[in-house]
C-alpha positions as a Python dict, from the first residue, in 0.01 Angstrom:
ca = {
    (1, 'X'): (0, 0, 0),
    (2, 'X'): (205, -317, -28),
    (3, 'X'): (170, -627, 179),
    (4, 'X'): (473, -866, 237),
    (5, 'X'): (398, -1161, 23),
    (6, 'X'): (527, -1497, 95),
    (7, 'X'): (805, -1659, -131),
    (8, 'X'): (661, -1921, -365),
    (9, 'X'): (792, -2183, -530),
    (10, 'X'): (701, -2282, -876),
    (11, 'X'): (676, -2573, -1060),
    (12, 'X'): (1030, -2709, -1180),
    (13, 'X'): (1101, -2989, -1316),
    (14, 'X'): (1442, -3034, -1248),
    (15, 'X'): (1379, -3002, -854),
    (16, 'X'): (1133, -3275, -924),
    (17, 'X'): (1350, -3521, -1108),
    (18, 'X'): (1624, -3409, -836),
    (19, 'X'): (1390, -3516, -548),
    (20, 'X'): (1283, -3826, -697),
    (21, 'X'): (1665, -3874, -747),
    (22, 'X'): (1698, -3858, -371),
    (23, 'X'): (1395, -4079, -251),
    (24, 'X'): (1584, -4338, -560),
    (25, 'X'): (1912, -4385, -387),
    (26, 'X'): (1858, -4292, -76),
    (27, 'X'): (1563, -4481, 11),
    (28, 'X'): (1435, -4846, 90),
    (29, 'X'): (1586, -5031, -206),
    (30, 'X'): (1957, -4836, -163),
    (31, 'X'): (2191, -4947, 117),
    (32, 'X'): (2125, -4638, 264),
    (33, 'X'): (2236, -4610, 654),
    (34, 'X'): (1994, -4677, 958),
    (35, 'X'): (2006, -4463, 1259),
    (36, 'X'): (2284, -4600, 1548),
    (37, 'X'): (2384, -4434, 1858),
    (38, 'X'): (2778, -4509, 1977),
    (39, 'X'): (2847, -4492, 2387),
    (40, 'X'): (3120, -4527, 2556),
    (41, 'X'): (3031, -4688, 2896),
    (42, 'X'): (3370, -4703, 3034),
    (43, 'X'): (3443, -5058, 3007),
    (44, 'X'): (3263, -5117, 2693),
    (45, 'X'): (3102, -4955, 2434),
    (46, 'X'): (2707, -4965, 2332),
    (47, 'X'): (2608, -4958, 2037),
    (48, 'X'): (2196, -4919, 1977),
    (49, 'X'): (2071, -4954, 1579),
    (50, 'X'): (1750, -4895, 1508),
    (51, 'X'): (1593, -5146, 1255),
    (52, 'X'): (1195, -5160, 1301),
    (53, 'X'): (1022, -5408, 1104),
    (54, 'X'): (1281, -5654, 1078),
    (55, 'X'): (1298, -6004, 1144),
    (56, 'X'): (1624, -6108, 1387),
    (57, 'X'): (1678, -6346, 1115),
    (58, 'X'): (1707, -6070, 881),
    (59, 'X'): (1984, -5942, 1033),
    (60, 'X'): (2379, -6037, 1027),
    (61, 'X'): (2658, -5881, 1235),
    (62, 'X'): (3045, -5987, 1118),
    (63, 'X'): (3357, -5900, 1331),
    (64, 'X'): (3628, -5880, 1119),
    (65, 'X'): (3966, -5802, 1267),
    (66, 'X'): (3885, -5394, 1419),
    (67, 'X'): (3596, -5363, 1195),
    (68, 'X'): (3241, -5498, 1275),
    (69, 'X'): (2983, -5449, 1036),
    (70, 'X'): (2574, -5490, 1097),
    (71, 'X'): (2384, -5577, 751),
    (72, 'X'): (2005, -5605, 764),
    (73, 'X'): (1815, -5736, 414),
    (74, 'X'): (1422, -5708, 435),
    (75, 'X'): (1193, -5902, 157),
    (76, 'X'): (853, -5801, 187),
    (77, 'X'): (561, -5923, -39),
    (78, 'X'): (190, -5809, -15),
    (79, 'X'): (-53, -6043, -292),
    (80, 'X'): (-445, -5945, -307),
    (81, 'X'): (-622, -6191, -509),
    (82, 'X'): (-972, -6185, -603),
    (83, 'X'): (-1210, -6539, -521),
    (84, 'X'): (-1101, -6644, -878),
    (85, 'X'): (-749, -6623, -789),
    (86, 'X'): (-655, -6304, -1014),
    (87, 'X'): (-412, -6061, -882),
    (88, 'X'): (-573, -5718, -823),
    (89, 'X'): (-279, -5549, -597),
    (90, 'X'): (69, -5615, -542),
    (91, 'X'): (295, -5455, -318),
    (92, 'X'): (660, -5587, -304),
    (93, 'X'): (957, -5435, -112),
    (94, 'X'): (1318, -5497, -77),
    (95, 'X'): (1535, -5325, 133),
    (96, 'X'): (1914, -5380, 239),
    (97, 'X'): (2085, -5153, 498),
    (98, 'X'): (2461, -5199, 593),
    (99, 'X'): (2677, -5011, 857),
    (100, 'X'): (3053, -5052, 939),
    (101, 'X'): (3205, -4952, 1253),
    (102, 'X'): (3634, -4964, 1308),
    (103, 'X'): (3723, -5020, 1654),
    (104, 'X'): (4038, -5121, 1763),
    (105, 'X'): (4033, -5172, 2131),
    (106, 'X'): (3765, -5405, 2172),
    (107, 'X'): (3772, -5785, 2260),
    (108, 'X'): (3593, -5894, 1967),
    (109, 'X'): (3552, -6251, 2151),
    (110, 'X'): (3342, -6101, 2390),
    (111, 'X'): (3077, -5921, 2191),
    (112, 'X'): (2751, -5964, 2222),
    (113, 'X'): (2399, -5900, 2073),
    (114, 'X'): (2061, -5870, 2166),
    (115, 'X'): (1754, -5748, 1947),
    (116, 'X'): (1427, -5651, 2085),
    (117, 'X'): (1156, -5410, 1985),
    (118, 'X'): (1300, -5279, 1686),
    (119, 'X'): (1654, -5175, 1819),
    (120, 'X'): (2026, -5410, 1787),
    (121, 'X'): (2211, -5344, 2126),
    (122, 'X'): (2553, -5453, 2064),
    (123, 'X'): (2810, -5441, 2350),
    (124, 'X'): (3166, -5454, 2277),
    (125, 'X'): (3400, -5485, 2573),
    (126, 'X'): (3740, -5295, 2569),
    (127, 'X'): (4026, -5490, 2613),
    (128, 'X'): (4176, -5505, 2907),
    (129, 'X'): (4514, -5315, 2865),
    (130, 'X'): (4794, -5536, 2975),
    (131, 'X'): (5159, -5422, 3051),
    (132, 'X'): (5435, -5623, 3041),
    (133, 'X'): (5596, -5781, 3331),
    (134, 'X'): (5850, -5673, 3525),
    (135, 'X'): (6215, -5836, 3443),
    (136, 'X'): (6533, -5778, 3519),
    (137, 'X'): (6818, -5776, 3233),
    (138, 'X'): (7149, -5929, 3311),
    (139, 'X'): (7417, -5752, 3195),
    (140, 'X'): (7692, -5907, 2971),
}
């Protein structure tokens, strides 16, 4: 009798240079993207970035006309020396992360930031629609 046999991969070396491809570019030392959520809370809107191991120094939000962009740079450096001073393991890391976000009904005076536990809260208030006064033409 046969038995069902699972499928199994073999060794190729084009999937590996393919996956390392992927952990190259779209890992720490890319500008890859960070995970954000986007709500609209009816007067404003929320947005919540998640950036864990960062320093609040380490992290820079522009407004620039309807677009407001979050970039977040991390410099990381891990020395073990022995008792004469001789390096026996380095670690370094560099990562830089940037996200832009178009809005264009929000009072970019108004925004404001907060970062705690790992996690930007931005909240941009709408603007506050205005209509135009009431007039009355005089006729010519």
């Amino acid at each position: 009798m046969f038995g069902i046999t699972p499928y199994r991969s073999f060794f190729s070396p084009f999937r590996e240079l393919e996956r390392m491809e992927k952990e190259l570019f779209s890992g720490s030392g890319s500008r890859s993207a960070f995970r954000t959520d986007v709500r609209d809370m009816g007067n404003e809107f929320l947005i919540e970035a998640e950036l864990p191991g960062f320093q609040k120094e380490d992290i820079q939000v522009d407004v620039e006309a309807d677009t407001l962009t979050i970039h977040a740079e991390r410099k990381n450096e891990t020395n073990q020396e022995d008792d004469k001073g001789n390096l026996i393991h380095s670690e370094r890391f560099y990562g830089s992360y940037e996200r832009s976000f178009r809005f264009d009904s929000v009072d970019s005076d108004a925004i404001a930031a907060a970062y705690v536990d790992g996690v930007l809260k931005l909240t941009l208030p709408k603007k506050k629609e205005t209509l135009p006064a009431a007039r009355r033409l005089e006729i010519v």
